[in-house]
Short mmCIF file of C-alpha atoms and ligand atoms in Angstrom, two decimals:
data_model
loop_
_atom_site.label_atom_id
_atom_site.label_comp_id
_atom_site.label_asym_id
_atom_site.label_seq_id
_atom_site.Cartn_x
_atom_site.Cartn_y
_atom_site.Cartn_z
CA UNK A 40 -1.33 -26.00 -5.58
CA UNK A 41 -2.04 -22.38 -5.38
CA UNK A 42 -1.16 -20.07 -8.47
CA UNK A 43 -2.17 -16.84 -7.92
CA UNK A 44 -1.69 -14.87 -4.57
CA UNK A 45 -3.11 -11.41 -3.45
CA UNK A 46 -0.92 -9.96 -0.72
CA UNK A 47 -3.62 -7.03 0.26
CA UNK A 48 -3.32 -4.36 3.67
CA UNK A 49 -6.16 -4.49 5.75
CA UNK A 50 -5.59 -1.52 7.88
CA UNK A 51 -4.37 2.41 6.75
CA UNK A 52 -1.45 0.72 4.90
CA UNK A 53 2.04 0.01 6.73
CA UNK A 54 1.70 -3.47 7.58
CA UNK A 55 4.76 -4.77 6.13
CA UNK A 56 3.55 -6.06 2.98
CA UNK A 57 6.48 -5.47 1.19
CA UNK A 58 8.53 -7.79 3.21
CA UNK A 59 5.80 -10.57 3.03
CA UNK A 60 5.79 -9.88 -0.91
CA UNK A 61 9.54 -10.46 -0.94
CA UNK A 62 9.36 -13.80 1.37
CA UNK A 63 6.77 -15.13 -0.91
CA UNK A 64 8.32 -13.78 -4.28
CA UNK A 65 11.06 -16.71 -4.06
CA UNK A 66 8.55 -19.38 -4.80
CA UNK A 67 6.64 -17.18 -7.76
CA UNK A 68 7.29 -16.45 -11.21
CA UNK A 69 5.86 -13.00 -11.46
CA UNK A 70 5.07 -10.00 -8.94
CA UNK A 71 2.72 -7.30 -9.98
CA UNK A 72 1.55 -4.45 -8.90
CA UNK A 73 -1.98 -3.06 -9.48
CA UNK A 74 -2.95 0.20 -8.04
CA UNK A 75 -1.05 3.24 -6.04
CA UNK A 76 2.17 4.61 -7.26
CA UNK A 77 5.00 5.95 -5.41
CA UNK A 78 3.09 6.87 -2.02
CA UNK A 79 3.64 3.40 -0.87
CA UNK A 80 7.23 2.43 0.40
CA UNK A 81 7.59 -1.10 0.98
CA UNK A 82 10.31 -1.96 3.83
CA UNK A 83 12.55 -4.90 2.88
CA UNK A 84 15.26 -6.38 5.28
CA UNK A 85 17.71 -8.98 3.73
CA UNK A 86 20.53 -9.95 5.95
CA UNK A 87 20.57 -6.92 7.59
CA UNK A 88 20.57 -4.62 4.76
CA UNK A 89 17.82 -2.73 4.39
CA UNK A 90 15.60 -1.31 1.26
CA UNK A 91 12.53 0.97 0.89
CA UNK A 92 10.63 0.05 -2.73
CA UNK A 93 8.27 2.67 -3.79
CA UNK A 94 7.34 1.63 -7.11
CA UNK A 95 9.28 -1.33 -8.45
CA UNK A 96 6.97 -4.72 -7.09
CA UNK A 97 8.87 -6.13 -3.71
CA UNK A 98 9.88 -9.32 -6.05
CA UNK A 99 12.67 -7.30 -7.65
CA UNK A 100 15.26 -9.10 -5.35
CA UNK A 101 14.20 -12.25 -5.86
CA UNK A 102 16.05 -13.00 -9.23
CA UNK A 103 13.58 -15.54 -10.72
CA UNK A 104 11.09 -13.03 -10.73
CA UNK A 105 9.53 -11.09 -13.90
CA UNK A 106 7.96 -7.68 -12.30
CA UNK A 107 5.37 -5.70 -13.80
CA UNK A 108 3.56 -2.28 -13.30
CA UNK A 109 -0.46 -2.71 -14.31
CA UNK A 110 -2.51 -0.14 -15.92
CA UNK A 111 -4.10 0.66 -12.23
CA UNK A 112 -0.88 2.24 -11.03
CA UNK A 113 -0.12 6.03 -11.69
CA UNK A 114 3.42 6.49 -12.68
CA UNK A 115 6.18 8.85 -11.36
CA UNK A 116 9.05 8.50 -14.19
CA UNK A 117 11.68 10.13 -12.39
CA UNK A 118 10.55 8.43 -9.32
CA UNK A 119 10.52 5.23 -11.50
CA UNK A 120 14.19 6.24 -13.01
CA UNK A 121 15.60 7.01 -9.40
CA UNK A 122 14.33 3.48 -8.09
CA UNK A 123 15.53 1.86 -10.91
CA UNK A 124 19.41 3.35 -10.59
CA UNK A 125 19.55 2.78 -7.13
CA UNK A 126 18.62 -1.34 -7.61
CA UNK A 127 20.92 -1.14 -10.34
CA UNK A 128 24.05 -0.01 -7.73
CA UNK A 129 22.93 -2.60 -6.09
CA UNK A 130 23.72 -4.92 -9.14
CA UNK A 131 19.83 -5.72 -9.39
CA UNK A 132 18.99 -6.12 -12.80
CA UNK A 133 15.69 -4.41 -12.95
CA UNK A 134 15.39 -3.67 -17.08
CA UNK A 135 15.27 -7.14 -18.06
CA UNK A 136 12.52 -8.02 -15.51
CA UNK A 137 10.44 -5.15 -15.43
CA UNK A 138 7.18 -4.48 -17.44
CA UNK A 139 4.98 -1.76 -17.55
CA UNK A 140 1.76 -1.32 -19.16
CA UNK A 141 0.95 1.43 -21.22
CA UNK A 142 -2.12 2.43 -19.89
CA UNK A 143 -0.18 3.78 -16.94
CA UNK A 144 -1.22 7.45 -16.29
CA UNK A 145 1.99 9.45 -15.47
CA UNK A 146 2.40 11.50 -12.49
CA UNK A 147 3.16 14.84 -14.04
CA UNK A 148 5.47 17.98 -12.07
CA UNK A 149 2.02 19.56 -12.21
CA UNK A 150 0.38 16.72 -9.89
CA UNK A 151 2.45 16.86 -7.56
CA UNK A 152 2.75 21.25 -7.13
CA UNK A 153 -0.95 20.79 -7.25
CA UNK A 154 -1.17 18.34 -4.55
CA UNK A 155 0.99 20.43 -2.32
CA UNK A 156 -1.20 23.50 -3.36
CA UNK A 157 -4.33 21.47 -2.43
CA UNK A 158 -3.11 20.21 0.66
CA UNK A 159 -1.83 24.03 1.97
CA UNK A 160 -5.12 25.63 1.34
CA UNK A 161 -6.97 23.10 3.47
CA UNK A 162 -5.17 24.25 6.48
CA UNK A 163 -6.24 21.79 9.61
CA UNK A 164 -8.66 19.82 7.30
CA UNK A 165 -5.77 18.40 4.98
CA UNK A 166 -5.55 14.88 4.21
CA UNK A 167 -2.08 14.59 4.95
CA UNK A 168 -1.15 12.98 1.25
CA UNK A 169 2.73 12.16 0.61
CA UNK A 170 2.72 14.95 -1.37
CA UNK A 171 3.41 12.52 -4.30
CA UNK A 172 0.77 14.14 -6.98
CA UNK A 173 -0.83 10.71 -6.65
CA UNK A 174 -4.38 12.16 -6.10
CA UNK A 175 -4.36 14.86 -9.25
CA UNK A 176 -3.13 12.05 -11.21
CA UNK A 177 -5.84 9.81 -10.77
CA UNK A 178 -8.36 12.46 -10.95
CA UNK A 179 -6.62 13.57 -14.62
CA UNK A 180 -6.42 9.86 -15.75
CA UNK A 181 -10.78 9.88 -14.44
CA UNK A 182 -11.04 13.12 -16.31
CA UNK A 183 -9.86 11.65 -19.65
CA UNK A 184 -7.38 14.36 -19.37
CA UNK A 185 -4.43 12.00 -18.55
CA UNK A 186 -1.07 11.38 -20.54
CA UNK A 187 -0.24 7.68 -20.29
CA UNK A 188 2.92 5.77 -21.09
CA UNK A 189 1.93 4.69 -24.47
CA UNK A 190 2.46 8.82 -24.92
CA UNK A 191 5.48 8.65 -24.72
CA UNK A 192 6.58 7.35 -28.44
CA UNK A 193 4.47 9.33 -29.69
CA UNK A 194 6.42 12.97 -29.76
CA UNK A 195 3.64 14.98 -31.49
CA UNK A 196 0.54 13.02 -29.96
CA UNK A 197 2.06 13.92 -26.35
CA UNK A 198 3.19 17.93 -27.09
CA UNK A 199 -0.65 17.79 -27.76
CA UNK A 200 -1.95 16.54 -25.15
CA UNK A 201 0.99 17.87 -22.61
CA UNK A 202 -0.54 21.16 -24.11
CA UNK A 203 -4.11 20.93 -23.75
CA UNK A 204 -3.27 19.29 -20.01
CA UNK A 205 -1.29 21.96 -18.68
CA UNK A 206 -3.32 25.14 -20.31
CA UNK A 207 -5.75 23.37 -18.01
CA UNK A 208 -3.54 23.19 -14.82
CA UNK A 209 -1.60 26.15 -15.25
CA UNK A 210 -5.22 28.16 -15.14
CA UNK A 211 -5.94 26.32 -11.83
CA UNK A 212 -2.39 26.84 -10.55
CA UNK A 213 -2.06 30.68 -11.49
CA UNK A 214 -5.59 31.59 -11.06
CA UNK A 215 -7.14 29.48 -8.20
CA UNK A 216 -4.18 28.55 -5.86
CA UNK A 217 -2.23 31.90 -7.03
CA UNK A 218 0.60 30.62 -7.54
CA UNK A 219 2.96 30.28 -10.91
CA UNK A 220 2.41 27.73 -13.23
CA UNK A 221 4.89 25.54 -15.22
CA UNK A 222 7.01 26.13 -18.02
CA UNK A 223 5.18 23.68 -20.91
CA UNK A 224 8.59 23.48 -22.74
CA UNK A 225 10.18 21.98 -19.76
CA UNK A 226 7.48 19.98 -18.50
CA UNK A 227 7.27 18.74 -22.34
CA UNK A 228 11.40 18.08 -23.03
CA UNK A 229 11.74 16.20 -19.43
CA UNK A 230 8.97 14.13 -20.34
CA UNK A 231 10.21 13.05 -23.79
CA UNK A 232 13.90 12.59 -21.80
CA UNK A 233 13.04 10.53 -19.01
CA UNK A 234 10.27 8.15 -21.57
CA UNK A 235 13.00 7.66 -22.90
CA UNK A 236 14.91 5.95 -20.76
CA UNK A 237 11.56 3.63 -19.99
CA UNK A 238 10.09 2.98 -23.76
CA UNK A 239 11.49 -0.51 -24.28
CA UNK A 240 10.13 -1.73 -20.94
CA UNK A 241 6.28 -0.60 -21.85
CA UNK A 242 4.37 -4.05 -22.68
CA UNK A 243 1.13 -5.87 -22.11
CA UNK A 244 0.63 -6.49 -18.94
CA UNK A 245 -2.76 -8.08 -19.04
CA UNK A 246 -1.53 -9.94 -22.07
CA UNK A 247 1.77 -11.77 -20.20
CA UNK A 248 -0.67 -12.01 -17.08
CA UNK A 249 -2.80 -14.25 -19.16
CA UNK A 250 0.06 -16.04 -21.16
CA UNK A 251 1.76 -16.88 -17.44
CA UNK A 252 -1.29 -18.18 -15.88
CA UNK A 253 -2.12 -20.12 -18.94
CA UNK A 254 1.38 -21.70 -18.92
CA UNK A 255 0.77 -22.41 -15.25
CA UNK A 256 2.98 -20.06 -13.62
CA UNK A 257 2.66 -18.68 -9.95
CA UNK A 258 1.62 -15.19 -10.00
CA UNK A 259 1.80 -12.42 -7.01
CA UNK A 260 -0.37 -9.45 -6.80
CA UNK A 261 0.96 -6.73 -4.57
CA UNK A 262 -1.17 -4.28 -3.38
CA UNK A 263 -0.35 -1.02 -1.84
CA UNK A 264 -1.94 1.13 1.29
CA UNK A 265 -4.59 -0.93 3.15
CA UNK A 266 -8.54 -0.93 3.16
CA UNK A 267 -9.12 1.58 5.59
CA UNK A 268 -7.30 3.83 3.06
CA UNK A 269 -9.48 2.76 0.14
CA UNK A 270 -11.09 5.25 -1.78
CA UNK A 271 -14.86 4.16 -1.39
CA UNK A 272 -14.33 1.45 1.43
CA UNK A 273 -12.34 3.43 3.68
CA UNK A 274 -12.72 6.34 6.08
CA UNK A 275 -13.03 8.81 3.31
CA UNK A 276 -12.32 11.50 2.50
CA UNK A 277 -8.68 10.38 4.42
CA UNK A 278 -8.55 7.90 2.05
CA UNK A 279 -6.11 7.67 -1.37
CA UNK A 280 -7.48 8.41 -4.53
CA UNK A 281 -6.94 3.99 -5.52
CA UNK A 282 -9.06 1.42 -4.85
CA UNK A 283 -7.01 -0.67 -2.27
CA UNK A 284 -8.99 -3.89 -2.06
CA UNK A 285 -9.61 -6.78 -3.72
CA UNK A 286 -11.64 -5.52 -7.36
CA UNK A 287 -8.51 -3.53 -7.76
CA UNK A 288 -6.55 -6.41 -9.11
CA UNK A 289 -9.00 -7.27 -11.71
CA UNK A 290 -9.08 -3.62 -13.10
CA UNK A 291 -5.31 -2.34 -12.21
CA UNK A 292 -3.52 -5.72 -13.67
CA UNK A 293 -6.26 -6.79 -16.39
CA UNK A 294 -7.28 -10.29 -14.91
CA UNK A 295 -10.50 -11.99 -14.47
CA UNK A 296 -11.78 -13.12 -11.06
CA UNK A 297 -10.59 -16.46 -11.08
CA UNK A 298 -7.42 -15.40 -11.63
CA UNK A 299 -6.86 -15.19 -7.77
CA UNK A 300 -6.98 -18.33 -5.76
CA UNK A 301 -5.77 -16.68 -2.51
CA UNK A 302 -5.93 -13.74 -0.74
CA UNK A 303 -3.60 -13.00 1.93
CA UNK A 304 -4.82 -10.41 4.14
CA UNK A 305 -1.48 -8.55 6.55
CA UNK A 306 -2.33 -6.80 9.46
CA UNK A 307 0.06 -5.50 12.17
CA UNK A 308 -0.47 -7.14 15.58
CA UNK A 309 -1.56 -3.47 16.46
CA UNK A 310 -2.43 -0.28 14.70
CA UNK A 311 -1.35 2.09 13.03
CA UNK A 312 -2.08 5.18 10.93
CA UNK A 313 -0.04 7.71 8.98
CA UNK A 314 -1.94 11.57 8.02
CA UNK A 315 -5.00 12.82 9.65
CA UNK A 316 -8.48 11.25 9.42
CA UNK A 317 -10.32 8.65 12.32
CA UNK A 318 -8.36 6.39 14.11
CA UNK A 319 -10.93 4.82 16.83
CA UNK A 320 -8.15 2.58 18.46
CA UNK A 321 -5.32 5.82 18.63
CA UNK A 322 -3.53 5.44 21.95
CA UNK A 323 -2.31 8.61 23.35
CA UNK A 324 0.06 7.27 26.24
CA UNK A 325 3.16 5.75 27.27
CA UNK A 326 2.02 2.95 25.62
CA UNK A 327 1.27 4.30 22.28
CA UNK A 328 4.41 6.12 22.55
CA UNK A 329 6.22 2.35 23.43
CA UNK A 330 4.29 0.85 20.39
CA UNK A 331 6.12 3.53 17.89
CA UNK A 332 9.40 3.16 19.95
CA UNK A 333 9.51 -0.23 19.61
CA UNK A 334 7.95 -0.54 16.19
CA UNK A 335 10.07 2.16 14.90
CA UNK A 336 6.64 3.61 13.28
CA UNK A 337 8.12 6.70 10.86
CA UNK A 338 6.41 6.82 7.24
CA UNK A 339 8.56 4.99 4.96
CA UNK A 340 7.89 7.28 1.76
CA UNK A 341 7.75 10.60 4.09
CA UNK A 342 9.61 9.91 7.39
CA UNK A 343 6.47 11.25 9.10
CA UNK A 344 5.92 9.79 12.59
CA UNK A 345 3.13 7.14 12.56
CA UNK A 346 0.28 7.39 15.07
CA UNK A 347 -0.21 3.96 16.92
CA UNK A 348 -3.53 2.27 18.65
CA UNK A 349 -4.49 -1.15 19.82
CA UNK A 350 -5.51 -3.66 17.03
CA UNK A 351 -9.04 -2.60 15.79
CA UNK A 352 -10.88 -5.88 15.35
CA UNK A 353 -14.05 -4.18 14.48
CA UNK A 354 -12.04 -2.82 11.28
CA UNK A 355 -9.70 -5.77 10.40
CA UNK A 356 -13.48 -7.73 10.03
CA UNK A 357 -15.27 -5.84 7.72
CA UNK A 358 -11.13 -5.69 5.81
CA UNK A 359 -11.83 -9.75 6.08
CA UNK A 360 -15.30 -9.32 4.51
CA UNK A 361 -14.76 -6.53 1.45
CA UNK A 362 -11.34 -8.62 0.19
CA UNK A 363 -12.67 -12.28 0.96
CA UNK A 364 -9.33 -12.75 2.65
CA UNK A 365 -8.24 -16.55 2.85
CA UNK A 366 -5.87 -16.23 5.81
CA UNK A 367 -4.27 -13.05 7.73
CA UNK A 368 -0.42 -12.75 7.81
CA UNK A 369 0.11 -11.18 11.57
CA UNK A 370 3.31 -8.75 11.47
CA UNK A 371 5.33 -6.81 14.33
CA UNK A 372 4.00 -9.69 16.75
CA UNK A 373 7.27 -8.99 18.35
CA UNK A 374 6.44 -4.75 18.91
CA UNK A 375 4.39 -6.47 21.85
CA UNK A 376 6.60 -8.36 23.80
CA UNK A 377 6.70 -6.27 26.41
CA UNK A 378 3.44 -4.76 26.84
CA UNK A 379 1.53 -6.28 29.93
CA UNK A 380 -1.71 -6.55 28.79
CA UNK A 381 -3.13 -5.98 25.23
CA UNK A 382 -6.16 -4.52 24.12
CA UNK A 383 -8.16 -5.33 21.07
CA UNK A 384 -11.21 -2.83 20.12
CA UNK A 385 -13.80 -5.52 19.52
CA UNK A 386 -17.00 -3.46 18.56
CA UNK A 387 -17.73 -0.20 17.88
CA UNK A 388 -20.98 2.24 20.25
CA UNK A 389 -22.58 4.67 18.36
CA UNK A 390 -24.99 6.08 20.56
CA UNK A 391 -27.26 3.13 21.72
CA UNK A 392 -26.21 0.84 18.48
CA UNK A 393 -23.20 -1.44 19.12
CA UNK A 394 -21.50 -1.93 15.58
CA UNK A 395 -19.77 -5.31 14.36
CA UNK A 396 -18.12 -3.15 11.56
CA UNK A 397 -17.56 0.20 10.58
CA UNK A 398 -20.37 2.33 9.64
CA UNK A 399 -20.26 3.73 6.06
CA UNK A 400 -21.04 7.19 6.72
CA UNK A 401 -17.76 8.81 7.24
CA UNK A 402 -19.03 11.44 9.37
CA UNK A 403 -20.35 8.78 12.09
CA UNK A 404 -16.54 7.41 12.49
CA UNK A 405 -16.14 10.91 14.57
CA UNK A 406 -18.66 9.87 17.81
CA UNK A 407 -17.85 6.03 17.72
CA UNK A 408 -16.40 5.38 21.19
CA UNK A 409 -14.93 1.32 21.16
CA UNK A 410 -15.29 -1.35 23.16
CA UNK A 411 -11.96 -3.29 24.17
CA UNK A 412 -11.39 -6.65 25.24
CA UNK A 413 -8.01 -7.24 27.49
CA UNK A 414 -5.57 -10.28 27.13
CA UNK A 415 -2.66 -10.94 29.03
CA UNK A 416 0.67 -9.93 27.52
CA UNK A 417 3.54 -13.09 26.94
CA UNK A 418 6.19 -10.61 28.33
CA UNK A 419 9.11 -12.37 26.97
CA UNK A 420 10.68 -12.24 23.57
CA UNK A 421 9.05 -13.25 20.48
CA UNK A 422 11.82 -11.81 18.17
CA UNK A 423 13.27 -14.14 15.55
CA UNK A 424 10.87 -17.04 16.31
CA UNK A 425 10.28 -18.71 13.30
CA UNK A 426 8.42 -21.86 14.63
CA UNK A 427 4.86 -21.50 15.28
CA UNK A 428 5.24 -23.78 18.57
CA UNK A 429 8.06 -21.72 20.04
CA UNK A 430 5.86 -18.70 20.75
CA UNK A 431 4.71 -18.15 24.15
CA UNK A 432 1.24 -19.59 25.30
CA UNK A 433 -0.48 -15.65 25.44
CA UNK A 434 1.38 -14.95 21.83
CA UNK A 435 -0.84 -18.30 20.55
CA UNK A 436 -4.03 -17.20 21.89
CA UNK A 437 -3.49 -13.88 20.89
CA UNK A 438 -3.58 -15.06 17.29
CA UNK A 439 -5.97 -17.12 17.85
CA UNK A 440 -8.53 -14.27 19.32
CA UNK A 441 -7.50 -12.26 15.96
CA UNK A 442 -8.85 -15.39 14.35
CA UNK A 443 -12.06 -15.42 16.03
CA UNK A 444 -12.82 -11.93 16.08
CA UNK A 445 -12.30 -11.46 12.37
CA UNK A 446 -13.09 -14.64 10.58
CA UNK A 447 -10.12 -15.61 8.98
CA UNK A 448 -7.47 -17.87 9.90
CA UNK A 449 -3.50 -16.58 10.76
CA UNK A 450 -1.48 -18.19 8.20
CA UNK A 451 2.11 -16.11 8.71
CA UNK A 452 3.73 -14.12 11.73
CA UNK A 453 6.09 -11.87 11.42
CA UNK A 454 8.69 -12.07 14.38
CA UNK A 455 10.72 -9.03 13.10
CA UNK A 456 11.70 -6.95 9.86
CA UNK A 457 14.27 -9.44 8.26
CA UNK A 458 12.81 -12.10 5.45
CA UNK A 459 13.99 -14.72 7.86
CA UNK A 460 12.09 -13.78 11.21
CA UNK A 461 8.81 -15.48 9.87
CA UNK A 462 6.42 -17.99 10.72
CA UNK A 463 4.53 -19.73 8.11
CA UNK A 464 1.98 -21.75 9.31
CA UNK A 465 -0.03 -22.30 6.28
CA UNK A 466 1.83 -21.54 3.08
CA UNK A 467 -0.59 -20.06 0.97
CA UNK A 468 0.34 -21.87 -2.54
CA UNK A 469 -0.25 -24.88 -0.26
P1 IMP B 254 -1.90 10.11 -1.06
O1 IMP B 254 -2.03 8.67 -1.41
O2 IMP B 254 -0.51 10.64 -1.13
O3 IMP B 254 -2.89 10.96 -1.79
O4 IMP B 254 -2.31 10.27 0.50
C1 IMP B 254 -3.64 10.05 0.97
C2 IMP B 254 -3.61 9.34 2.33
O5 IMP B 254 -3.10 8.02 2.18
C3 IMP B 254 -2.72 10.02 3.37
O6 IMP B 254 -3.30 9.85 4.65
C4 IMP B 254 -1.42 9.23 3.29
O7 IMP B 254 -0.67 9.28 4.49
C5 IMP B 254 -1.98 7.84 3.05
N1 IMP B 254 -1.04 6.94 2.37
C6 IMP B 254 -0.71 6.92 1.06
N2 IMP B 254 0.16 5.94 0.80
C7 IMP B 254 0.39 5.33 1.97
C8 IMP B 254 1.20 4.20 2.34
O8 IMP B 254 1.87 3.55 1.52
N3 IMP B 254 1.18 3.86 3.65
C9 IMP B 254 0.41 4.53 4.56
N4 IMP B 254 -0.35 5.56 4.26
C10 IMP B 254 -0.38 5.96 2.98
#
């Protein structure tokens, strides 16, 4: 039996891994997360009710299981205290589940002001971040300038470092983006106030990861974003500032390699892409316009409007490739019911050169021009199906031409938002 899953995105993030997370979480012992913070928002639908988890690992509403926050992840704490209240109206008992390491770096006010600074200044060249600080965190916790949650018992250790931190930023703040700093007293008593509320849950991650596994538990590794959005494998510099794939887990939980036995890959039947950067596959039509319609594509961390695009096969294989994925979970099969025939971008041309997978150079993603395959729609509805053999014939061969185009087999569909509308062909602890 399988112990340890990795539920990775292998496009620009939105896939609906947080749903997949939660299906899975019932049969696990532990979620964790391991890199991102609260940029991602993870969609769950249980019996109609709807919740968006930005933080908090998707197994938070499956009772029997523990939750913890690696060292990879940066940390908002008033995102993390908001969360937290809002599960708790919902008679969730997060506190007694939840663990978070204290190698965390926190997201500081200053993060996020500075990301906002950053991202006005570029004008038509910004990234398009969430605006969540996560990027000036991660460069601060890189710097050695970061204040961590382990800081946060420590009154005296963190006015220190708070101080030394925000001389820094206020400088860049004030004097580069000209605009006013922070208040360090503030900055400094809101910090102490909202650790506060957090100290008791700060533990070893790495350490319970390695009792759990030793005792034989199931463990679930949740990542957040997708490839495409990874800091050096994606199409940088519209990329986060985390490593999204696979080595992430290692270094953002505190696990060794064999610590994963599967990887589960989710990709959306089509595309999709959230802030600026390439998008080779971007429909500009009706039907792109159908695809977000129907796949009610709005950003949920930022309500932004998603851009949509036939499936990018060329993409989703070297995704297959960088994560080793053991089988792809295929979501929003449903978004395509009624389109009458599908496209898949099966190679990219760069000049004379036809490309299997993305070129490295992020400057070359601007000229590729893509080569589609067409299949004929199934034109009926897919929505709810939770038997592999009730799908329509096209829907079948549709997932199986995702199979052979990218080298990995489809082990769950996703026939619509709710934990129930799901096929599971191959359970991966199987
Ligand atoms: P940041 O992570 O806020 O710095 O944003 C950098 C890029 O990653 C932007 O294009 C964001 O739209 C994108 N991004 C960050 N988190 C997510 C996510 O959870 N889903 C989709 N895109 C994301």
């Amino acid at each position: 039996m399988t112990k340890s899953i990795v539920v990775l995105g292998t496009q620009w993030g939105d896939e609906g891994k947080g749903k997949i997370v939660d299906l899975l979480s019932k049969d696990v012992d532990a979620v964790v997360r391991f890199q991102g913070g609260h940029n991602a928002g993870h969609t769950l639908v249980i019996d109609g009710k709807k919740t968006v988890l930005h933080l908090i690992p998707s197994g938070i509403l499956n009772e029997g299981a523990q939750c913890l926050i690696g060292n990879g992840l940066v940390v908002s704490l008033e995102a993390l205290k908001k969360e937290t209240e809002s599960l708790e109206a919902w008679g969730v008992d997060v506190r007694s589940r939840l663990m978070i390491s204290p190698a965390c770096p926190i997201i500081m006010p200053y993060h996020e002001k500075l990301d906002h600074a950053r991202e006005k200044a570029k004008g038509a060249k910004a990234i398009g971040t969430t605006g969540r600080g996560i990027g000036p965190a991660y460069e601060d916790k890189v710097s050695r300038r970061g204040i961590r949650m382990s800081d946060l018992n420590n009154h005296e250790l963190l006015a220190e470092k708070l101080e030394e931190s925000m001389d820094y930023h206020n400088f860049v703040l004030e004097k580069y983006f000209n605009m006013p700093g922070l208040a360090y007293d503030r900055v400094l008593d809101d910090a102490l106030q909202l650790g506060a509320c957090f100290a008791d849950l700060v533990g070893d991650v790495s350490g319970e990861l390695h009792r759990l596994r030793t005792e034989g538990k199931r463990i679930l590794y949740e990542g957040a974003q997708g490839t495409l959005l990874d800091i050096d494998h994606g199409t940088y510099p519209f990329v986060t500032s985390s490593n999204t794939t696979i080595g992430a887990v290692c270094t953002g939980a505190g696990v060794g390699p064999d610590a994963i036995d599967y990887v589960l890959g989710i990709t959306k039947a089509y595309t999709t892409r959230v802030g600026s950067g390439p998008f080779p596959t971007e429909l500009f039509d009706d039907i792109g316009a159908g695809l977000a319609e129907r796949g009610a594509e709005f950003g949920a961390t930022t309500g932004r409007p998603r851009r949509c695009g036939w499936l990018d096969a060329v993409a989703l294989r070297r995704a297959a490739h960088t994560n080793g994925v053991s089988g792809f979970c295929v979501t929003k099969m449903d978004v395509l019911d009624e389109v009458e025939t599908i496209k898949v971008g099966v190679a990219y041309r760069l000049g004379d050169e036809v490309l299997d997978v993305p070129p490295q150079n992020p400057e070359a993603w601007d000229d590729l021009e893509v080569e589609y395959e067409s299949f004929p729609g199934w034109q009926q509805s897919t929505r709810g199906i939770t038997r592999f053999e009730d799908l329509p014939a096209n829907a079948k061969s549709y997932l199986a031409t995702i199979e052979a185009l990218c080298g990995a087999p489809v082990h769950i569909v996703s026939t619509g938002p709710d934990r129930k509308e799901s096929i599971i062909i191959q359970h991966p602890s199987d």
